[in-house]
Short mmCIF file of C-alpha atoms and ligand atoms in Angstrom, two decimals:
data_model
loop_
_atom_site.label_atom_id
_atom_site.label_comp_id
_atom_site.label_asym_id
_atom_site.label_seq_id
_atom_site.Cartn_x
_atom_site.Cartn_y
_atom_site.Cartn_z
CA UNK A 106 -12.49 29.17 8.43
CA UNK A 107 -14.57 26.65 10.61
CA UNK A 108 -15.37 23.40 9.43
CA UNK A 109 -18.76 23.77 9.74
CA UNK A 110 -18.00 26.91 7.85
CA UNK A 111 -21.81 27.37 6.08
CA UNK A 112 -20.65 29.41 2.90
CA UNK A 113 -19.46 25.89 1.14
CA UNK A 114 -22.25 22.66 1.05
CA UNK A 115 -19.41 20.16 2.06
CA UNK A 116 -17.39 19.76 4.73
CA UNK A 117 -14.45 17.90 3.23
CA UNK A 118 -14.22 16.71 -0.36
CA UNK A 119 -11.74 13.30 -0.45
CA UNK A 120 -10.10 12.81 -4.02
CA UNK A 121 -9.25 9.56 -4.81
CA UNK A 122 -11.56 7.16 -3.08
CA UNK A 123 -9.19 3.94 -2.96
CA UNK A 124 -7.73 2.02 -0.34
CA UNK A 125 -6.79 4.93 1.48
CA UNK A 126 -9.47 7.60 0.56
CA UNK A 127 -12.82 5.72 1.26
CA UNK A 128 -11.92 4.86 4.81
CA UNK A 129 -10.84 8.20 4.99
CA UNK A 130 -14.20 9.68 3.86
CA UNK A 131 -15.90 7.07 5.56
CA UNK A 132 -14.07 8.14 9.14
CA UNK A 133 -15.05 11.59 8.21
CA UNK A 134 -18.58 10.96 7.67
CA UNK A 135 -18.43 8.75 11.01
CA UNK A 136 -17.29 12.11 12.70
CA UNK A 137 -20.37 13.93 11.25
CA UNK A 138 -18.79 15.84 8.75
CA UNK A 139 -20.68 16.41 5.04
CA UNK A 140 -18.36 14.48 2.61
CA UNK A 141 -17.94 14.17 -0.95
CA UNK A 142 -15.94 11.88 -2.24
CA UNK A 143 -14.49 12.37 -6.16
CA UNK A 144 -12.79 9.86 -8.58
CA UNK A 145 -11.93 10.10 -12.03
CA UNK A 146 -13.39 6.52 -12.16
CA UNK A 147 -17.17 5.85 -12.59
CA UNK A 148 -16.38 1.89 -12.25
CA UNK A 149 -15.03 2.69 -8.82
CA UNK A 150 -17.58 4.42 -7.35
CA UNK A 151 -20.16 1.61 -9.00
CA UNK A 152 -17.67 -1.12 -7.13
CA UNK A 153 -18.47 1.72 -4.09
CA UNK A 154 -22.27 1.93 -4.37
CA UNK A 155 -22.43 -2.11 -4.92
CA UNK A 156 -20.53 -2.34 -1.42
CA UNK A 157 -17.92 -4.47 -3.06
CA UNK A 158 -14.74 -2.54 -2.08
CA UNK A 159 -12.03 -4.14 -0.28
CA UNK A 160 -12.96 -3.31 3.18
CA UNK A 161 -12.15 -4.02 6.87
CA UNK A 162 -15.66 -5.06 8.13
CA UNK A 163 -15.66 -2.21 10.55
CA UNK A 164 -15.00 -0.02 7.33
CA UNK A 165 -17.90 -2.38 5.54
CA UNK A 166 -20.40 -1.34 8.39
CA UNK A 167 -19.52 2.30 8.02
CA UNK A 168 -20.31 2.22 3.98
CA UNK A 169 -23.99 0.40 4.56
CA UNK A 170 -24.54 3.71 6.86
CA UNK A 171 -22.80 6.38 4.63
CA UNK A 172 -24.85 4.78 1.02
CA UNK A 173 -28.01 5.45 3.66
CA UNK A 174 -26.76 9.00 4.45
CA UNK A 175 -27.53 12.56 2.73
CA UNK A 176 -24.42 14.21 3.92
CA UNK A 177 -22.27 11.64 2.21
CA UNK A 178 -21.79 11.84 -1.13
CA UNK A 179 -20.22 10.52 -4.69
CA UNK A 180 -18.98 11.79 -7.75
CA UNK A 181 -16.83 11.82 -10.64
CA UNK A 182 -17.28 15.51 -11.34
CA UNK A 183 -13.95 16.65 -10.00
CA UNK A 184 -15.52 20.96 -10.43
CA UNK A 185 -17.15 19.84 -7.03
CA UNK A 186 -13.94 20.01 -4.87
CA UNK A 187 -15.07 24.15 -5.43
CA UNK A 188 -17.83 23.28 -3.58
CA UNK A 189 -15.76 21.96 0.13
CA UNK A 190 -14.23 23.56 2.98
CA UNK A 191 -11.48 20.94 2.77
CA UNK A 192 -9.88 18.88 0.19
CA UNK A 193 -8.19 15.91 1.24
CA UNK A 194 -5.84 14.41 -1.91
CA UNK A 195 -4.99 10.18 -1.57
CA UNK A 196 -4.21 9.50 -5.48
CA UNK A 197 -2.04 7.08 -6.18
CA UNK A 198 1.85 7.43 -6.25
CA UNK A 199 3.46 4.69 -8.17
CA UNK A 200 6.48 3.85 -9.85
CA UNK A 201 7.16 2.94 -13.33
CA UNK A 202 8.77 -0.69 -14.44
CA UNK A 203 12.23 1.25 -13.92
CA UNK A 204 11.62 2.21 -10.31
CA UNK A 205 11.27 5.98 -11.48
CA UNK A 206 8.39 7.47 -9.93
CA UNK A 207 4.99 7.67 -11.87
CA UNK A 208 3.96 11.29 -10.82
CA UNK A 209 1.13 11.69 -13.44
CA UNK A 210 -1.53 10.87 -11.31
CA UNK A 211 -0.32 13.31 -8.44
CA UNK A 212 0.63 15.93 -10.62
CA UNK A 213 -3.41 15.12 -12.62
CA UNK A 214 -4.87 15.53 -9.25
CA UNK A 215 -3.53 18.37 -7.84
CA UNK A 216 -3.98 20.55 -10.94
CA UNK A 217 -7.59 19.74 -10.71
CA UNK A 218 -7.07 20.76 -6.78
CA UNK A 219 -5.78 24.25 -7.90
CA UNK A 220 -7.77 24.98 -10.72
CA UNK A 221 -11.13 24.43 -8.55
CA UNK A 222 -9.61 26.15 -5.61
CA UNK A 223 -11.27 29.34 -3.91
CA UNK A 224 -10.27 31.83 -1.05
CA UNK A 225 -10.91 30.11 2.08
CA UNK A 226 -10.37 26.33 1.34
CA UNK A 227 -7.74 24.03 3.42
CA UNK A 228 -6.09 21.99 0.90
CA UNK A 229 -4.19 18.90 2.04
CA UNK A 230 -2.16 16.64 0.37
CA UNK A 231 -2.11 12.77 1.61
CA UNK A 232 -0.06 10.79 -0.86
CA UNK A 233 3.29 9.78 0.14
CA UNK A 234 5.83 11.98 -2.59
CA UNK A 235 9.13 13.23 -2.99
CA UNK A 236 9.70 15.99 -0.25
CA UNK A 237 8.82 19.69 -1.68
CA UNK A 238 5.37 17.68 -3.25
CA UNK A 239 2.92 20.29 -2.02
CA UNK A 240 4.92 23.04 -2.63
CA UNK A 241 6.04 22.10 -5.97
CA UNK A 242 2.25 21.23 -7.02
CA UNK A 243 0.33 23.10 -4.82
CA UNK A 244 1.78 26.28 -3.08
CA UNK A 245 3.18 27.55 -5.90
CA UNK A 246 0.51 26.94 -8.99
CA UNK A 247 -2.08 28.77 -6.58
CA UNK A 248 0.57 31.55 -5.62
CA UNK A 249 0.61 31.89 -8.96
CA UNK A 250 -2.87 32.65 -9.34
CA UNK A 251 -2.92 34.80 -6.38
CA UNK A 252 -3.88 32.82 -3.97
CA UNK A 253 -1.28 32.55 -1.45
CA UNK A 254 -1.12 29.99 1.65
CA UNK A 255 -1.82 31.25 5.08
CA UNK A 256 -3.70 34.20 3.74
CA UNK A 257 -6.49 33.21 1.35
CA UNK A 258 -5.81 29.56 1.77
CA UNK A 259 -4.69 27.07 3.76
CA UNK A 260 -2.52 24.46 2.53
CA UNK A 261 -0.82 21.31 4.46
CA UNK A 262 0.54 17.58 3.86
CA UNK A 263 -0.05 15.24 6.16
CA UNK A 264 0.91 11.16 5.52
CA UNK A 265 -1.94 8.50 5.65
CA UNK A 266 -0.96 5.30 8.02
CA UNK A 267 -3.74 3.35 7.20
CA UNK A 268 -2.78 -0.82 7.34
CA UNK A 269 -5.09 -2.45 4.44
CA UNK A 270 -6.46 -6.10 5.47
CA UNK A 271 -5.58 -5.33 9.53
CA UNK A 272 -7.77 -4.40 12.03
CA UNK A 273 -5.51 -4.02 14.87
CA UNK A 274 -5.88 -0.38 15.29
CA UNK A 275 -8.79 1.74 14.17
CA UNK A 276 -8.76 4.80 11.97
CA UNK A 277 -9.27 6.82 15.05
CA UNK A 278 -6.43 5.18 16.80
CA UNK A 279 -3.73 6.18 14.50
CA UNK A 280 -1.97 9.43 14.96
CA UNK A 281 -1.49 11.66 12.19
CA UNK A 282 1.84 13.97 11.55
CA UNK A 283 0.89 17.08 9.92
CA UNK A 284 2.97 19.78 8.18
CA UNK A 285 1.32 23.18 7.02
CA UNK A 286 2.93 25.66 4.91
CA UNK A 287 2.72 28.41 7.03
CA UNK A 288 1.92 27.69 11.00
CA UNK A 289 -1.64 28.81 10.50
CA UNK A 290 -2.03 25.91 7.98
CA UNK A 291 -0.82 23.39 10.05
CA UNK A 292 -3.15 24.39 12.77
CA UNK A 293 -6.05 24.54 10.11
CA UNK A 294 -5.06 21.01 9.22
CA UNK A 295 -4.64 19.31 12.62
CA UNK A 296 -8.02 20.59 13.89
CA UNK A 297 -9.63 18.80 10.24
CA UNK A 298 -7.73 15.70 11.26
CA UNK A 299 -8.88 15.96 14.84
CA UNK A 300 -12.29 14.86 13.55
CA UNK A 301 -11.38 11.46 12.66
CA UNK A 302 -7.72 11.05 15.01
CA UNK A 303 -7.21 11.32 18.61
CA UNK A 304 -3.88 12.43 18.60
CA UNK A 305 -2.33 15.18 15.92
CA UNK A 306 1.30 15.79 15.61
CA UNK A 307 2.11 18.93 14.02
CA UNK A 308 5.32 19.05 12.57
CA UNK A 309 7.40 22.56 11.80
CA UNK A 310 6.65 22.30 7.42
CA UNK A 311 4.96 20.31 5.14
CA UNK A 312 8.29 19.11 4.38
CA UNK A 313 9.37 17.76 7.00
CA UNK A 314 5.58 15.82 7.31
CA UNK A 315 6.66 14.44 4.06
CA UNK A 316 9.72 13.41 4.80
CA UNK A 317 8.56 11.76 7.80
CA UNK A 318 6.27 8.98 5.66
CA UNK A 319 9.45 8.52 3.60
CA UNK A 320 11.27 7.72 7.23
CA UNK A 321 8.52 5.52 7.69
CA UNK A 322 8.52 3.24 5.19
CA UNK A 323 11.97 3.18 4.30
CA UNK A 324 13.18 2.19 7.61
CA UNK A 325 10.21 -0.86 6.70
CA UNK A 326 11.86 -1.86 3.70
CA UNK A 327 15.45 -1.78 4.96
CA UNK A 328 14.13 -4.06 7.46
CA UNK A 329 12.63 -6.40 5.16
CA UNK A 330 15.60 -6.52 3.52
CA UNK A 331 17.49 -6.85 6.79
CA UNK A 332 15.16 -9.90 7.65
CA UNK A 333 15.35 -11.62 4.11
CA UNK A 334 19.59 -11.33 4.00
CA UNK A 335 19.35 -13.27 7.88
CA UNK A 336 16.62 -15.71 6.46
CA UNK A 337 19.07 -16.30 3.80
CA UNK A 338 21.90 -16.77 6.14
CA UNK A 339 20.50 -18.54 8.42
CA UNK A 340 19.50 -21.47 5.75
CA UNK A 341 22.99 -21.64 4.75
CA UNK A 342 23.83 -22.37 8.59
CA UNK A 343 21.00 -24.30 8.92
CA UNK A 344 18.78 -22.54 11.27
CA UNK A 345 14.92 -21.15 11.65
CA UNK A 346 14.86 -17.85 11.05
CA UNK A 347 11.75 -17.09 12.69
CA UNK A 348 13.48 -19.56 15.83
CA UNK A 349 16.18 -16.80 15.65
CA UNK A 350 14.31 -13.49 15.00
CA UNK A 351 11.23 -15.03 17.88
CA UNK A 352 13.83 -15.24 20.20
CA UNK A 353 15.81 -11.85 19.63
CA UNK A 354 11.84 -10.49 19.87
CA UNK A 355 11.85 -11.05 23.30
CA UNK A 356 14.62 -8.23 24.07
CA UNK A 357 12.11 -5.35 25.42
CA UNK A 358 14.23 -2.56 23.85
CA UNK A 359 16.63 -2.22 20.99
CA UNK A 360 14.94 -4.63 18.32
CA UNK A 361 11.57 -4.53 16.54
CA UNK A 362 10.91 -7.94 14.75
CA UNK A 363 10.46 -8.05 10.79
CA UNK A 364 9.50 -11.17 8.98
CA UNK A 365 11.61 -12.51 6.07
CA UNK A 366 9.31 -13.61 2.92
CA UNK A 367 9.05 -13.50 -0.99
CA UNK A 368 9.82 -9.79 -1.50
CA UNK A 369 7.35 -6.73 -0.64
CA UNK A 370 4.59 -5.94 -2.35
CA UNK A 371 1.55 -3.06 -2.25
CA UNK A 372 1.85 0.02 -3.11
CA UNK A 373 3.88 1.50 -0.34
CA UNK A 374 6.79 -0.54 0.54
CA UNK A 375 8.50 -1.22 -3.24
CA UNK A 376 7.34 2.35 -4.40
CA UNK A 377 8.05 4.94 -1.72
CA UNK A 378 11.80 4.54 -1.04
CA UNK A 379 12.16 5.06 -4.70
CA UNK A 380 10.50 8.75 -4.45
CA UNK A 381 13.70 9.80 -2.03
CA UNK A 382 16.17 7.92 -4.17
CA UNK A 383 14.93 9.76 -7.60
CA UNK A 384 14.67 13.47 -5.83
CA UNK A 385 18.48 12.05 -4.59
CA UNK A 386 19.63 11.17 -7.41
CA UNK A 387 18.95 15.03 -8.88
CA UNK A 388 20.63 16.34 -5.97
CA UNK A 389 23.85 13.67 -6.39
CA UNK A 390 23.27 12.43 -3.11
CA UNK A 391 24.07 9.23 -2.53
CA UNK A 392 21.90 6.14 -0.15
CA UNK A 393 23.97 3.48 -0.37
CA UNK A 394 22.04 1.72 2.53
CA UNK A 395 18.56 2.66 1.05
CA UNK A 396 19.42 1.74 -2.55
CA UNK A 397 21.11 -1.98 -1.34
CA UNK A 398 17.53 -2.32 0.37
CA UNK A 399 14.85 -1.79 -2.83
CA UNK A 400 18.06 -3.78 -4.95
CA UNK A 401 17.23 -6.62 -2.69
CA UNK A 402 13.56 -6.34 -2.02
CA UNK A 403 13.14 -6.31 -6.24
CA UNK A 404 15.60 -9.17 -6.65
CA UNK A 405 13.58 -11.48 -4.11
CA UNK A 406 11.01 -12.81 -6.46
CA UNK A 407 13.57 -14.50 -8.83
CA UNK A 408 15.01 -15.62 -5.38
CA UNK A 409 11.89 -17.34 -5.19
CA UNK A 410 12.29 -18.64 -8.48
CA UNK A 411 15.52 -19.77 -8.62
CA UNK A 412 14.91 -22.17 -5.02
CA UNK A 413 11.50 -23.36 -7.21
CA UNK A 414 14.12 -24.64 -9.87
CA UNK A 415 15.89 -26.38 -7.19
CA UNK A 416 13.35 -28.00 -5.80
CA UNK A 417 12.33 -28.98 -8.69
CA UNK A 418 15.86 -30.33 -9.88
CA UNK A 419 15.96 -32.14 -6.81
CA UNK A 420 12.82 -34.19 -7.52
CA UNK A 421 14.31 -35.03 -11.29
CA UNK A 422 11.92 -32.58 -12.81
CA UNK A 423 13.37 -29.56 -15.08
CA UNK A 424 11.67 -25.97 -14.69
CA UNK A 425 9.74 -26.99 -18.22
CA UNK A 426 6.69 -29.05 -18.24
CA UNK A 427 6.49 -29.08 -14.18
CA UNK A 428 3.19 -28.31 -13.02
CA UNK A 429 3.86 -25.37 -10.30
CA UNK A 430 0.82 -24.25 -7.91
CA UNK A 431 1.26 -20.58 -6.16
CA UNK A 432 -0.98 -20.53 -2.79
CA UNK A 433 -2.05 -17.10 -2.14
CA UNK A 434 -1.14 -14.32 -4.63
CA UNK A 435 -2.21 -10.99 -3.11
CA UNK A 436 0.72 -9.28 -1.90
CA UNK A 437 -0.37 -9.38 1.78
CA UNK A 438 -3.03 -11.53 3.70
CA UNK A 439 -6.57 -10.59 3.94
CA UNK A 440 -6.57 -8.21 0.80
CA UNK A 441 -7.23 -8.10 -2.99
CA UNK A 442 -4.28 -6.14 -3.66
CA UNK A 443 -2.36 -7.55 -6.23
CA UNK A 444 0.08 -4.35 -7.07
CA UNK A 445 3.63 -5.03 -6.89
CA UNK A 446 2.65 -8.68 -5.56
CA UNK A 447 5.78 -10.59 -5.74
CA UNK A 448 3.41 -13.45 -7.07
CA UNK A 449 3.03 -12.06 -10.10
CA UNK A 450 6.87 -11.90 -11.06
CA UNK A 451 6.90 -15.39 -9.54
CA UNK A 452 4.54 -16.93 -12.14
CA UNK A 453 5.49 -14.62 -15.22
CA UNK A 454 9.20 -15.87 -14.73
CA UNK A 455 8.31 -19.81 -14.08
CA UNK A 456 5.72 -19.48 -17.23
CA UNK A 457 8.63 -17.73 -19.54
CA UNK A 458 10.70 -20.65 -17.97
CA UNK A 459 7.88 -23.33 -19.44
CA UNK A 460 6.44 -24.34 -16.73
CA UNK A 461 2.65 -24.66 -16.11
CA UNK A 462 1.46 -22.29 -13.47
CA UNK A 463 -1.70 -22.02 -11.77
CA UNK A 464 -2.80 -20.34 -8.39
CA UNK A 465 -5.16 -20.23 -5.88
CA UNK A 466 -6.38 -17.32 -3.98
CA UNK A 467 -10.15 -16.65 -2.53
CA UNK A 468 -9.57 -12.99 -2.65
CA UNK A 469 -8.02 -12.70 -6.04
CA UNK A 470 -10.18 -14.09 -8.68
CA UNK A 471 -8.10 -13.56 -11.44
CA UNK A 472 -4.41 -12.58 -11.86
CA UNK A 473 -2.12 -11.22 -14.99
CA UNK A 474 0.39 -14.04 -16.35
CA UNK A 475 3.09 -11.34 -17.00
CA UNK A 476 2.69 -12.61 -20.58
CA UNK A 477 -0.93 -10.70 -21.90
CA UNK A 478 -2.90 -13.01 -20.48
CA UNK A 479 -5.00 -13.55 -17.25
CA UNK A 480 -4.86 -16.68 -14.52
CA UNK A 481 -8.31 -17.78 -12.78
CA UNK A 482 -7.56 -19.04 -9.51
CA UNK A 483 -8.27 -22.74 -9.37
CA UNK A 484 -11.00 -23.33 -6.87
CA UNK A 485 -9.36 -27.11 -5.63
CA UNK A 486 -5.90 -26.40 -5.64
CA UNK A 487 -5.50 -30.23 -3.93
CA UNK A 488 -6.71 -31.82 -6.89
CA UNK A 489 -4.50 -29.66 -9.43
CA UNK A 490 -1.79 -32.00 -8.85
CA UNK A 491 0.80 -30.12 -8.44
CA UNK A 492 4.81 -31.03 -8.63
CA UNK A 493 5.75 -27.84 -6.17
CA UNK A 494 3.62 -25.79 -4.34
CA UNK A 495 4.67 -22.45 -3.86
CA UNK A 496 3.18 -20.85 -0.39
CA UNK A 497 3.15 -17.05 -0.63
CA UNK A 498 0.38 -15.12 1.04
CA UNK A 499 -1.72 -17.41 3.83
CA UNK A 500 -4.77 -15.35 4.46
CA UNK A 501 -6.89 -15.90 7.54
CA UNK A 502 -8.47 -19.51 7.19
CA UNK A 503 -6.94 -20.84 4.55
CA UNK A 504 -6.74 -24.09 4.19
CA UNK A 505 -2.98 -25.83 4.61
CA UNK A 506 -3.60 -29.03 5.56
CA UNK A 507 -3.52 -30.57 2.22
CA UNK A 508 -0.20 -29.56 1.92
CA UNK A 509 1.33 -32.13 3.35
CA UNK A 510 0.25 -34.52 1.04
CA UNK A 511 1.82 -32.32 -1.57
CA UNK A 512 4.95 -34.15 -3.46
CA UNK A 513 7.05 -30.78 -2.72
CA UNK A 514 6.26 -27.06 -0.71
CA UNK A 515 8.40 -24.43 -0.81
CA UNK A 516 7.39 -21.87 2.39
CA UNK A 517 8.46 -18.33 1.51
CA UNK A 518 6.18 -17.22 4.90
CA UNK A 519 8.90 -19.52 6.75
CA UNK A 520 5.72 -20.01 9.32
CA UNK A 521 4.92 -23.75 7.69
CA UNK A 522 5.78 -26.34 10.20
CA UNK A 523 8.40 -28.41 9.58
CA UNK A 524 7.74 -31.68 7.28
CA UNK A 525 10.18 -33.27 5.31
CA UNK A 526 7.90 -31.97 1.53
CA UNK A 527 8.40 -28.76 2.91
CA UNK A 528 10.86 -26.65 2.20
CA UNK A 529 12.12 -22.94 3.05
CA UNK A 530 12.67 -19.79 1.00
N1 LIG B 738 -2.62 1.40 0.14
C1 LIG B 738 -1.97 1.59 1.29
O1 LIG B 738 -1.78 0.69 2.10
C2 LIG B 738 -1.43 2.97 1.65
C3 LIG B 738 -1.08 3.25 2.97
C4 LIG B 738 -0.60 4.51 3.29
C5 LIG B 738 -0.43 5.45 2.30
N2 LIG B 738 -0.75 5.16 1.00
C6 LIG B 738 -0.58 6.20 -0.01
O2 LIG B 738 -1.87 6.74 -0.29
C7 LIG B 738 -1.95 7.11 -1.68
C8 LIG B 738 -3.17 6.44 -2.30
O3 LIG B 738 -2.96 5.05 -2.35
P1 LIG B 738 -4.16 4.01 -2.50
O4 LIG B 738 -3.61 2.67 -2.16
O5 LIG B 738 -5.37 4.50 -1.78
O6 LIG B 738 -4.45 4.10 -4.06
P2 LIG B 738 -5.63 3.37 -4.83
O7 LIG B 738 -5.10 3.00 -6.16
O8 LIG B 738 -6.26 2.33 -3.99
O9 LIG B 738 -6.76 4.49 -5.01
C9 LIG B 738 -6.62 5.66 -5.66
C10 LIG B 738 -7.95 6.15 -6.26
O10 LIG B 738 -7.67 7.39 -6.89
C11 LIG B 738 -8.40 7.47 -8.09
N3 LIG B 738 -7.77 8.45 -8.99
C12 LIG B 738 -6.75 8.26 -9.85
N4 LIG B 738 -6.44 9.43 -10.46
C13 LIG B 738 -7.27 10.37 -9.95
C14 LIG B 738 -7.43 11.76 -10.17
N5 LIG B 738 -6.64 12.42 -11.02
N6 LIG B 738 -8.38 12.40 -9.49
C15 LIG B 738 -9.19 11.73 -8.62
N7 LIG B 738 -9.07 10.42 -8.36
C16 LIG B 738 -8.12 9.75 -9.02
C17 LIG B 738 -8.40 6.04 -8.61
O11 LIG B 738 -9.47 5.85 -9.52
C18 LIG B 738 -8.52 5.23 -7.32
O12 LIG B 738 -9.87 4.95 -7.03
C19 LIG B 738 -0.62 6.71 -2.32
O13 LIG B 738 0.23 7.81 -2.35
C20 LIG B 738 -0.08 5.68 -1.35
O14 LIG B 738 1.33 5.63 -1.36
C21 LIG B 738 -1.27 3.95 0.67
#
């Protein structure tokens, strides 16, 4: 099969066109490739078509060209993925309020994947999952039907890398690990991907490519974790953490810096870990390491809220009745990602606790309370008057500077300067 293979109208069908699939179609269509992109969601393809996705600007100039562009295409009729060469899956991959992995979406998708499917197709899963994903809900529905990889199909996983809200690298730049299910499916796979990445590295099995993501961010949120126990530490001794981990970051080899703050948030960093963990927990192996991690990452919020009730203590002011401001409430700068924000558990708790919350964030308009109802994010946050302000996510230009004419800060980005209203996480 070629990718300009002419028995099927699109090159590459994308489903799920969220924070990882629409700059993945987008890079695709870049590359000259005939895209259509499918989700089950008419809203977000109208949030799409309006140009009001949360983009990079790079990203932003790419969808002006695509909406302009007859080879790039939209739709929330999923019988289309017949109709492509390649199907590229990026659903969603959550967890549930117990940590257990939400595989509903995944599982949704890739039946849709299968029962569309037809002799010839590369099929390639993206989402970050439990390792045995694309056999599990791939391989083995369509062996079922006949249809076996490496024969009539190809079939491969390969993890998305892409950094929401940073620009440092660009699509292109990133390398991609891909597993196939047989060898000819990896090599079907890395020469799709070689459209929109310089460098491909196939790996032996689709396995061990999703494994690898699983490496990936678990190693990043047993570093958090690391970070947030030494900020911890280091303000019982005393000490700047970010002195301390600056100066360790000058050792060329042997350390790779991670910055302490509120918790994680997103919706790769409290979620994925949890996908080994459950597929562990059926095989009664035990992660002590990885488990003490996500404990601590999930406890941090109330961390947060405990040093609020300090603070407030301090300042003769009880939990109820103070008026508490959170700064920033995306769970990252430079995005409108709220999922697993540690914000949100911030306010919920001080609310339940009686306080009066309110926020301010340019790129979230609105926020859930944790309680039914929704914040609006106060457009003067100076003039709320405010007993603590809570700092949590400083996007790019974001005004700080009226901080220090605020009666009390508490910094969980421990990058405030030092002033004696301000204190740290
Ligand atoms: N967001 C990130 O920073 C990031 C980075 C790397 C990897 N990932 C992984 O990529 C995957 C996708 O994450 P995301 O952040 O893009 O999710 P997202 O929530 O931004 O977007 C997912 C899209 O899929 C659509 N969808 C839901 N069910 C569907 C179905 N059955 N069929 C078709 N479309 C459906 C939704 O409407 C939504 O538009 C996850 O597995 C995630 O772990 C995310």
């Amino acid at each position: 099969m070629e990718l300009t293979d002419t028995t099927f109208p699109f090159d590459i069908a994308i489903l799920g066109l969220g924070y990882v699939g629409l700059p993945t179609a987008l890079a695709m269509n870049s590359a000259g490739r005939k895209v259509i992109g499918l989700d089950v969601s008419a809203e977000r393809l109208e949030v799409i078509r309006s140009q009001h996705a949360d983009l990079l600007p790079s990203d932003n100039m790419r969808l002006a060209k695509a909406l302009q562009d007859p080879d790039f295409t939209m739709s929330t009729d999923l019988s289309q993925l017949a109709h492509a060469a390649a199907v590229i899956v990026c659903v969603p991959t959550p967890v549930d309020p117990y940590l257990v992995p939400d595989l509903g979406i995944l599982r949704s998708a890739c039946a849709s994947v299968v029962e569309f499917a037809v002799p010839g197709q590369l099929l390639m899963l993206t989402s970050t999952t439990y390792v045995g994903s694309t056999r599990d809900l791939l391989a083995l529905p369509l062996e079922a039907k006949g249809l076996l990889p490496g024969r009539d199909l190809f079939i491969a996983f390969s993890p998305e890398r892409i950094n929401p809200g940073v620009d440092a690298y660009s699509h292109e730049d990133v390398p991609r690990v891909v597993g196939g299910m047989t060898p000819a499916c990896g090599e079907k796979a890395a020469a799709l991907l070689s459209a929109s990445a310089h460098l491909i590295h196939t790996v032996p099995s689709a396995e061990v490519a999703e494994m690898t993501k699983l490496v990936e961010n678990t190693f990043r949120a047993v570093n958090i974790s690391l970070a947030n126990e030494f900020a911890d530490i280091c303000h019982e001794l005393g000490l700047s953490v970010i002195d301390v981990i600056d100066a360790a970051s000058t050792k060329p080899y042997g350390f790779m810096p991670f910055t302490p703050g509120p918790g994680a948030g997103g919706h790769c960093i409290p979620c994925d870990p949890h996908y080994l963990l459950w597929q562990l927990r059926k095989a009664r192996v035990g992660a002590p390491l990885i488990e003490h991690a996500m404990a601590g990452l999930a406890g941090r919020p109330l961390k947060v809220v405990e040093r609020a009730r300090r603070i407030l203590s301090d300042q003769n002011h009880g939990v109820a009745g103070s008026r508490v401001l959170v700064l920033g409430v995306a769970y990252k700068p430079n995005v409108e990602d709220l999922r697993e924000s540690p914000a949100l558990e911030i306010m919920s708790a001080l609310i339940a606790d009686g306080a009066e919350v309110a926020y301010h964030d340019p790129w979230c308009p609105t926020a859930p309370d944790g309680h039914g109802g929704q914040l609006k994010s106060v457009s003067t946050p100076e003039a709320w008057n405010a007993d603590l302000v809570i700092l949590h996510t400083r996007h790019s230009g974001m005004d700080v500077d009226w901080l220090a004419d605020a009666p009390a800060v508490l910094d969980t980005t421990y990058r405030l300067a030092e002033r004696s209203n301000v204190s740290r996480l």
